[in-house]
Amino acid sequence: MKGLFVTGTDTGVGKTLVGAGLLRLARRRGMTPIPFKPVETGCAPEPADARRLWRAAAPPLAPDDVCMHALPLPAAPALAASAAGLRIDLIAVADRAYALGQRGDFLLVEGAGGLLVPYSGRETAADLAARLGLPLLVVGRTALGTINHTALTLAEASRRRLPVSGYLLNRTEPDAGPHERGNAEMIAAVSGRDPLAIVPHLPADVREDDDLVADALLDALGEDAIRALLGQP
């Protein structure tokens, strides 16, 4: 199964924005990308991130098929599921992912939060990623604190022997901090990996336009990196 598992170093780092841009780029290239957001929390009541991914991909499936568990409590999946009287079954989630993957030629799975966010008991996003076997795309902030967060995420992926396609840093604030360039360099030094790109801050009107997000992602990453992430020769 060809695709990516998009994970973050934290919540609110821009996973959905990056995922939407990649899905739209895949669509432009004649692919049939399939988005899957297994669990979304903080839904009121619609899963906004899942809807955004569906819109960007324009896939051959209903919007409700994108999100398996849309939960109201804004908390880790295991906590939100428990509050709703549910227990998330990662085997069932993996089965749904494989079924959805058959409906297109590129499956993009967006996790909730980071790799060690609990989904059920001791099972985390890392366990789900391992079940799916998709390479990780890690999204982190450019902000202060990202060195530790990003390096820890990459270290955990390595410890779990999860394949990693790369990581990128997303500027979530309008102005670049004085630490930004040094952060990228230090993450590379600690992890042994250079970032695929630093995605610039996008104004609100650009963030809401899937084509403009796709353009910005292509500008930041470059053609070769986009083709590699999409599994194109």
PDB file of C-alpha atoms in Angstrom:
ATOM      1  CA  MET A   1       0.000   0.000   0.000  1.00  0.00           C
ATOM      2  CA  LYS A   2       1.498   3.300  -1.123  1.00  0.00           C
ATOM      3  CA  GLY A   3       1.056   6.324   1.080  1.00  0.00           C
ATOM      4  CA  LEU A   4       2.163   8.288   4.132  1.00  0.00           C
ATOM      5  CA  PHE A   5       1.366   8.463   7.828  1.00  0.00           C
ATOM      6  CA  VAL A   6       1.464  12.146   8.777  1.00  0.00           C
ATOM      7  CA  THR A   7       2.334  12.678  12.425  1.00  0.00           C
ATOM      8  CA  GLY A   8       3.273  15.718  14.434  1.00  0.00           C
ATOM      9  CA  THR A   9       5.575  16.718  17.232  1.00  0.00           C
ATOM     10  CA  ASP A  10       2.589  18.277  19.008  1.00  0.00           C
ATOM     11  CA  THR A  11      -0.992  19.255  18.329  1.00  0.00           C
ATOM     12  CA  GLY A  12      -1.625  22.292  16.146  1.00  0.00           C
ATOM     13  CA  VAL A  13       1.669  22.070  14.236  1.00  0.00           C
ATOM     14  CA  GLY A  14       0.057  22.011  10.784  1.00  0.00           C
ATOM     15  CA  LYS A  15      -0.420  18.308   9.990  1.00  0.00           C
ATOM     16  CA  THR A  16      -3.766  18.898   8.311  1.00  0.00           C
ATOM     17  CA  LEU A  17      -2.434  21.836   6.303  1.00  0.00           C
ATOM     18  CA  VAL A  18       0.491  19.767   5.020  1.00  0.00           C
ATOM     19  CA  GLY A  19      -1.749  16.768   4.388  1.00  0.00           C
ATOM     20  CA  ALA A  20      -4.231  18.868   2.412  1.00  0.00           C
ATOM     21  CA  GLY A  21      -1.437  20.317   0.293  1.00  0.00           C
ATOM     22  CA  LEU A  22      -0.015  16.884  -0.498  1.00  0.00           C
ATOM     23  CA  LEU A  23      -3.438  15.480  -1.355  1.00  0.00           C
ATOM     24  CA  ARG A  24      -4.140  18.339  -3.735  1.00  0.00           C
ATOM     25  CA  LEU A  25      -0.709  17.917  -5.365  1.00  0.00           C
ATOM     26  CA  ALA A  26      -1.408  14.210  -5.823  1.00  0.00           C
ATOM     27  CA  ARG A  27      -4.783  15.019  -7.359  1.00  0.00           C
ATOM     28  CA  ARG A  28      -3.186  17.458  -9.793  1.00  0.00           C
ATOM     29  CA  ARG A  29      -0.828  14.718 -10.964  1.00  0.00           C
ATOM     30  CA  GLY A  30      -3.625  12.412 -11.977  1.00  0.00           C
ATOM     31  CA  MET A  31      -3.501  10.280  -8.846  1.00  0.00           C
ATOM     32  CA  THR A  32      -6.503   9.185  -6.796  1.00  0.00           C
ATOM     33  CA  PRO A  33      -5.429  10.078  -3.243  1.00  0.00           C
ATOM     34  CA  ILE A  34      -7.437   8.734  -0.329  1.00  0.00           C
ATOM     35  CA  PRO A  35      -7.428  10.610   2.998  1.00  0.00           C
ATOM     36  CA  PHE A  36      -7.981   8.833   6.313  1.00  0.00           C
ATOM     37  CA  LYS A  37      -8.196  10.470   9.719  1.00  0.00           C
ATOM     38  CA  PRO A  38      -8.831   7.481  12.014  1.00  0.00           C
ATOM     39  CA  VAL A  39      -9.648   9.568  15.080  1.00  0.00           C
ATOM     40  CA  GLU A  40     -10.437  13.238  15.421  1.00  0.00           C
ATOM     41  CA  THR A  41     -11.179  14.779  18.786  1.00  0.00           C
ATOM     42  CA  GLY A  42     -12.725  18.122  19.689  1.00  0.00           C
ATOM     43  CA  CYS A  43     -15.420  17.649  17.045  1.00  0.00           C
ATOM     44  CA  ALA A  44     -18.353  20.043  17.384  1.00  0.00           C
ATOM     45  CA  PRO A  45     -19.858  17.926  15.928  1.00  0.00           C
ATOM     46  CA  GLU A  46     -18.162  17.677  12.515  1.00  0.00           C
ATOM     47  CA  PRO A  47     -14.540  16.491  12.195  1.00  0.00           C
ATOM     48  CA  ALA A  48     -13.137  19.665  10.629  1.00  0.00           C
ATOM     49  CA  ASP A  49      -9.697  18.242   9.820  1.00  0.00           C
ATOM     50  CA  ALA A  50     -11.157  15.173   8.117  1.00  0.00           C
ATOM     51  CA  ARG A  51     -13.489  17.376   6.088  1.00  0.00           C
ATOM     52  CA  ARG A  52     -10.542  19.513   4.989  1.00  0.00           C
ATOM     53  CA  LEU A  53      -8.608  16.451   3.837  1.00  0.00           C
ATOM     54  CA  TRP A  54     -11.642  15.165   1.931  1.00  0.00           C
ATOM     55  CA  ARG A  55     -12.086  18.514   0.210  1.00  0.00           C
ATOM     56  CA  ALA A  56      -8.436  18.684  -0.844  1.00  0.00           C
ATOM     57  CA  ALA A  57      -8.373  15.117  -2.168  1.00  0.00           C
ATOM     58  CA  ALA A  58     -11.810  15.070  -3.854  1.00  0.00           C
ATOM     59  CA  PRO A  59     -11.730  11.276  -3.410  1.00  0.00           C
ATOM     60  CA  PRO A  60     -14.266   8.686  -4.598  1.00  0.00           C
ATOM     61  CA  LEU A  61     -15.773   8.288  -1.130  1.00  0.00           C
ATOM     62  CA  ALA A  62     -18.244  10.063   1.114  1.00  0.00           C
ATOM     63  CA  PRO A  63     -16.999  12.682   3.586  1.00  0.00           C
ATOM     64  CA  ASP A  64     -18.054  10.529   6.531  1.00  0.00           C
ATOM     65  CA  ASP A  65     -15.775   7.698   5.339  1.00  0.00           C
ATOM     66  CA  VAL A  66     -12.656   9.773   6.050  1.00  0.00           C
ATOM     67  CA  CYS A  67     -13.003   9.820   9.840  1.00  0.00           C
ATOM     68  CA  MET A  68     -13.720   6.580  11.675  1.00  0.00           C
ATOM     69  CA  HIS A  69     -14.129   8.113  15.145  1.00  0.00           C
ATOM     70  CA  ALA A  70     -15.288  11.739  15.435  1.00  0.00           C
ATOM     71  CA  LEU A  71     -15.234  12.440  19.183  1.00  0.00           C
ATOM     72  CA  PRO A  72     -16.378  15.612  20.992  1.00  0.00           C
ATOM     73  CA  LEU A  73     -13.884  15.818  23.865  1.00  0.00           C
ATOM     74  CA  PRO A  74     -10.719  17.773  22.884  1.00  0.00           C
ATOM     75  CA  ALA A  75      -8.294  15.268  24.376  1.00  0.00           C
ATOM     76  CA  ALA A  76      -6.062  12.340  23.443  1.00  0.00           C
ATOM     77  CA  PRO A  77      -7.977   9.698  21.443  1.00  0.00           C
ATOM     78  CA  ALA A  78      -8.046   7.176  24.298  1.00  0.00           C
ATOM     79  CA  LEU A  79      -9.456   9.767  26.714  1.00  0.00           C
ATOM     80  CA  ALA A  80     -11.957  11.156  24.210  1.00  0.00           C
ATOM     81  CA  ALA A  81     -13.127   7.651  23.318  1.00  0.00           C
ATOM     82  CA  SER A  82     -13.520   6.708  26.971  1.00  0.00           C
ATOM     83  CA  ALA A  83     -15.590   9.840  27.598  1.00  0.00           C
ATOM     84  CA  ALA A  84     -17.861   8.777  24.727  1.00  0.00           C
ATOM     85  CA  GLY A  85     -18.170   5.225  26.072  1.00  0.00           C
ATOM     86  CA  LEU A  86     -16.009   3.771  23.304  1.00  0.00           C
ATOM     87  CA  ARG A  87     -12.769   1.853  22.963  1.00  0.00           C
ATOM     88  CA  ILE A  88     -10.687   2.299  19.817  1.00  0.00           C
ATOM     89  CA  ASP A  89      -9.718  -0.991  18.182  1.00  0.00           C
ATOM     90  CA  LEU A  90      -6.492  -0.522  16.218  1.00  0.00           C
ATOM     91  CA  ILE A  91      -7.048  -3.764  14.310  1.00  0.00           C
ATOM     92  CA  ALA A  92     -10.381  -2.402  13.078  1.00  0.00           C
ATOM     93  CA  VAL A  93      -8.726   0.935  12.258  1.00  0.00           C
ATOM     94  CA  ALA A  94      -6.028  -0.836  10.227  1.00  0.00           C
ATOM     95  CA  ASP A  95      -8.663  -2.897   8.420  1.00  0.00           C
ATOM     96  CA  ARG A  96     -10.518   0.300   7.496  1.00  0.00           C
ATOM     97  CA  ALA A  97      -7.280   1.870   6.266  1.00  0.00           C
ATOM     98  CA  TYR A  98      -6.541  -1.086   3.994  1.00  0.00           C
ATOM     99  CA  ALA A  99     -10.100  -1.068   2.643  1.00  0.00           C
ATOM    100  CA  LEU A 100      -9.922   2.660   1.895  1.00  0.00           C
ATOM    101  CA  GLY A 101      -6.508   2.248   0.309  1.00  0.00           C
ATOM    102  CA  GLN A 102      -8.008  -0.074  -2.290  1.00  0.00           C
ATOM    103  CA  ARG A 103     -10.166   2.774  -3.551  1.00  0.00           C
ATOM    104  CA  GLY A 104      -7.259   4.865  -4.764  1.00  0.00           C
ATOM    105  CA  ASP A 105      -3.523   4.780  -5.415  1.00  0.00           C
ATOM    106  CA  PHE A 106      -2.186   6.816  -2.485  1.00  0.00           C
ATOM    107  CA  LEU A 107      -3.391   6.633   1.131  1.00  0.00           C
ATOM    108  CA  LEU A 108      -2.657   9.576   3.405  1.00  0.00           C
ATOM    109  CA  VAL A 109      -3.330   8.811   7.060  1.00  0.00           C
ATOM    110  CA  GLU A 110      -3.261  11.695   9.521  1.00  0.00           C
ATOM    111  CA  GLY A 111      -2.627  10.741  13.119  1.00  0.00           C
ATOM    112  CA  ALA A 112      -3.916  12.612  16.152  1.00  0.00           C
ATOM    113  CA  GLY A 113      -1.196  14.595  17.916  1.00  0.00           C
ATOM    114  CA  GLY A 114       2.197  12.909  18.122  1.00  0.00           C
ATOM    115  CA  LEU A 115       3.606   9.400  18.009  1.00  0.00           C
ATOM    116  CA  LEU A 116       3.084   8.569  21.676  1.00  0.00           C
ATOM    117  CA  VAL A 117      -0.473   9.849  21.978  1.00  0.00           C
ATOM    118  CA  PRO A 118      -2.573   6.970  23.390  1.00  0.00           C
ATOM    119  CA  TYR A 119      -5.330   5.535  21.212  1.00  0.00           C
ATOM    120  CA  SER A 120      -6.372   2.624  23.424  1.00  0.00           C
ATOM    121  CA  GLY A 121      -4.798   1.583  26.715  1.00  0.00           C
ATOM    122  CA  ARG A 122      -1.058   1.429  26.079  1.00  0.00           C
ATOM    123  CA  GLU A 123      -1.444   1.464  22.292  1.00  0.00           C
ATOM    124  CA  THR A 124      -0.302   4.695  20.707  1.00  0.00           C
ATOM    125  CA  ALA A 125      -0.097   6.343  17.299  1.00  0.00           C
ATOM    126  CA  ALA A 126       3.248   4.579  16.884  1.00  0.00           C
ATOM    127  CA  ASP A 127       1.478   1.222  17.215  1.00  0.00           C
ATOM    128  CA  LEU A 128      -1.028   2.250  14.559  1.00  0.00           C
ATOM    129  CA  ALA A 129       1.760   3.417  12.243  1.00  0.00           C
ATOM    130  CA  ALA A 130       3.517   0.081  12.739  1.00  0.00           C
ATOM    131  CA  ARG A 131       0.334  -1.820  11.844  1.00  0.00           C
ATOM    132  CA  LEU A 132      -0.141   0.192   8.672  1.00  0.00           C
ATOM    133  CA  GLY A 133       3.489   0.026   7.574  1.00  0.00           C
ATOM    134  CA  LEU A 134       3.343   3.445   5.946  1.00  0.00           C
ATOM    135  CA  PRO A 135       6.385   5.732   6.124  1.00  0.00           C
ATOM    136  CA  LEU A 136       6.120   8.677   8.487  1.00  0.00           C
ATOM    137  CA  LEU A 137       6.103  12.310   7.495  1.00  0.00           C
ATOM    138  CA  VAL A 138       6.805  14.279  10.673  1.00  0.00           C
ATOM    139  CA  VAL A 139       5.525  17.850  10.931  1.00  0.00           C
ATOM    140  CA  GLY A 140       7.024  20.115  13.589  1.00  0.00           C
ATOM    141  CA  ARG A 141       7.018  23.796  14.466  1.00  0.00           C
ATOM    142  CA  THR A 142       9.789  26.259  13.790  1.00  0.00           C
ATOM    143  CA  ALA A 143       9.136  27.734  17.250  1.00  0.00           C
ATOM    144  CA  LEU A 144      11.168  27.560  20.425  1.00  0.00           C
ATOM    145  CA  GLY A 145      11.082  24.021  21.859  1.00  0.00           C
ATOM    146  CA  THR A 146      10.968  22.272  18.518  1.00  0.00           C
ATOM    147  CA  ILE A 147      14.509  20.877  18.786  1.00  0.00           C
ATOM    148  CA  ASN A 148      13.586  18.565  21.648  1.00  0.00           C
ATOM    149  CA  HIS A 149      10.108  17.735  20.312  1.00  0.00           C
ATOM    150  CA  THR A 150      11.280  16.905  16.801  1.00  0.00           C
ATOM    151  CA  ALA A 151      14.418  15.035  17.851  1.00  0.00           C
ATOM    152  CA  LEU A 152      12.417  12.946  20.333  1.00  0.00           C
ATOM    153  CA  THR A 153       9.829  12.078  17.679  1.00  0.00           C
ATOM    154  CA  LEU A 154      12.538  10.979  15.244  1.00  0.00           C
ATOM    155  CA  ALA A 155      14.312   9.033  17.995  1.00  0.00           C
ATOM    156  CA  GLU A 156      11.106   7.188  18.923  1.00  0.00           C
ATOM    157  CA  ALA A 157      10.463   6.355  15.274  1.00  0.00           C
ATOM    158  CA  SER A 158      13.987   4.974  15.030  1.00  0.00           C
ATOM    159  CA  ARG A 159      13.590   2.996  18.256  1.00  0.00           C
ATOM    160  CA  ARG A 160      10.377   1.473  16.932  1.00  0.00           C
ATOM    161  CA  ARG A 161      11.996   0.877  13.534  1.00  0.00           C
ATOM    162  CA  LEU A 162       9.295   2.877  11.809  1.00  0.00           C
ATOM    163  CA  PRO A 163      10.228   4.076   8.320  1.00  0.00           C
ATOM    164  CA  VAL A 164      10.512   7.861   8.037  1.00  0.00           C
ATOM    165  CA  SER A 165      10.191   9.695   4.729  1.00  0.00           C
ATOM    166  CA  GLY A 166      11.373  12.878   6.381  1.00  0.00           C
ATOM    167  CA  TYR A 167      10.326  15.809   8.510  1.00  0.00           C
ATOM    168  CA  LEU A 168       9.475  19.394   7.812  1.00  0.00           C
ATOM    169  CA  LEU A 169       9.150  22.435  10.005  1.00  0.00           C
ATOM    170  CA  ASN A 170       6.092  24.631   9.684  1.00  0.00           C
ATOM    171  CA  ARG A 171       6.127  28.276  10.729  1.00  0.00           C
ATOM    172  CA  THR A 172       2.878  28.767  12.641  1.00  0.00           C
ATOM    173  CA  GLU A 173       3.515  32.450  13.501  1.00  0.00           C
ATOM    174  CA  PRO A 174       3.808  35.345  11.024  1.00  0.00           C
ATOM    175  CA  ASP A 175       7.333  36.379  12.048  1.00  0.00           C
ATOM    176  CA  ALA A 176      10.418  34.176  12.053  1.00  0.00           C
ATOM    177  CA  GLY A 177      12.058  34.045  15.467  1.00  0.00           C
ATOM    178  CA  PRO A 178      15.810  34.641  15.858  1.00  0.00           C
ATOM    179  CA  HIS A 179      16.202  30.979  16.827  1.00  0.00           C
ATOM    180  CA  GLU A 180      14.541  29.546  13.698  1.00  0.00           C
ATOM    181  CA  ARG A 181      17.571  28.833  11.540  1.00  0.00           C
ATOM    182  CA  GLY A 182      19.529  27.548  14.509  1.00  0.00           C
ATOM    183  CA  ASN A 183      16.654  25.214  15.437  1.00  0.00           C
ATOM    184  CA  ALA A 184      16.731  23.492  12.044  1.00  0.00           C
ATOM    185  CA  GLU A 185      20.494  23.119  12.206  1.00  0.00           C
ATOM    186  CA  MET A 186      20.410  21.702  15.732  1.00  0.00           C
ATOM    187  CA  ILE A 187      17.685  19.177  14.902  1.00  0.00           C
ATOM    188  CA  ALA A 188      19.798  18.003  11.978  1.00  0.00           C
ATOM    189  CA  ALA A 189      22.859  17.732  14.202  1.00  0.00           C
ATOM    190  CA  VAL A 190      21.033  15.788  16.928  1.00  0.00           C
ATOM    191  CA  SER A 191      18.990  13.516  14.659  1.00  0.00           C
ATOM    192  CA  GLY A 192      21.352  13.087  11.734  1.00  0.00           C
ATOM    193  CA  ARG A 193      18.587  14.234   9.359  1.00  0.00           C
ATOM    194  CA  ASP A 194      18.132  17.523   7.555  1.00  0.00           C
ATOM    195  CA  PRO A 195      14.563  18.848   7.302  1.00  0.00           C
ATOM    196  CA  LEU A 196      12.866  18.397   3.953  1.00  0.00           C
ATOM    197  CA  ALA A 197      11.807  22.035   4.134  1.00  0.00           C
ATOM    198  CA  ILE A 198      10.785  24.947   6.297  1.00  0.00           C
ATOM    199  CA  VAL A 199       7.241  25.857   5.288  1.00  0.00           C
ATOM    200  CA  PRO A 200       6.647  29.609   5.563  1.00  0.00           C
ATOM    201  CA  HIS A 201       3.769  31.070   7.509  1.00  0.00           C
ATOM    202  CA  LEU A 202       0.680  31.252   5.314  1.00  0.00           C
ATOM    203  CA  PRO A 203      -1.957  33.984   5.791  1.00  0.00           C
ATOM    204  CA  ALA A 204      -5.445  32.810   6.754  1.00  0.00           C
ATOM    205  CA  ASP A 205      -6.893  33.270   3.254  1.00  0.00           C
ATOM    206  CA  VAL A 206      -4.084  31.175   1.752  1.00  0.00           C
ATOM    207  CA  ARG A 207      -4.437  28.455   4.398  1.00  0.00           C
ATOM    208  CA  GLU A 208      -8.100  28.030   3.457  1.00  0.00           C
ATOM    209  CA  ASP A 209      -7.370  27.563  -0.271  1.00  0.00           C
ATOM    210  CA  ASP A 210      -6.200  24.018  -1.056  1.00  0.00           C
ATOM    211  CA  ASP A 211      -4.566  25.028  -4.336  1.00  0.00           C
ATOM    212  CA  LEU A 212      -2.625  27.873  -2.751  1.00  0.00           C
ATOM    213  CA  VAL A 213      -1.488  25.563   0.059  1.00  0.00           C
ATOM    214  CA  ALA A 214      -0.367  23.030  -2.543  1.00  0.00           C
ATOM    215  CA  ASP A 215       1.589  25.739  -4.369  1.00  0.00           C
ATOM    216  CA  ALA A 216       3.278  26.841  -1.141  1.00  0.00           C
ATOM    217  CA  LEU A 217       4.193  23.268  -0.262  1.00  0.00           C
ATOM    218  CA  LEU A 218       5.656  22.677  -3.713  1.00  0.00           C
ATOM    219  CA  ASP A 219       7.677  25.895  -3.461  1.00  0.00           C
ATOM    220  CA  ALA A 220       9.016  24.920  -0.031  1.00  0.00           C
ATOM    221  CA  LEU A 221       9.812  21.265  -0.747  1.00  0.00           C
ATOM    222  CA  GLY A 222      10.669  21.277  -4.432  1.00  0.00           C
ATOM    223  CA  GLU A 223       9.620  18.897  -7.163  1.00  0.00           C
ATOM    224  CA  ASP A 224      11.975  16.034  -6.267  1.00  0.00           C
ATOM    225  CA  ALA A 225      10.843  15.883  -2.649  1.00  0.00           C
ATOM    226  CA  ILE A 226       7.173  16.011  -3.609  1.00  0.00           C
ATOM    227  CA  ARG A 227       7.600  13.171  -6.079  1.00  0.00           C
ATOM    228  CA  ALA A 228       9.419  11.109  -3.460  1.00  0.00           C
ATOM    229  CA  LEU A 229       6.692  11.696  -0.860  1.00  0.00           C
ATOM    230  CA  LEU A 230       3.989  10.735  -3.342  1.00  0.00           C
ATOM    231  CA  GLY A 231       5.880   7.617  -4.407  1.00  0.00           C
ATOM    232  CA  GLN A 232       6.298   8.795  -7.991  1.00  0.00           C
ATOM    233  CA  PRO A 233       9.380   7.907 -10.052  1.00  0.00           C
TER     234      PRO A 233
END
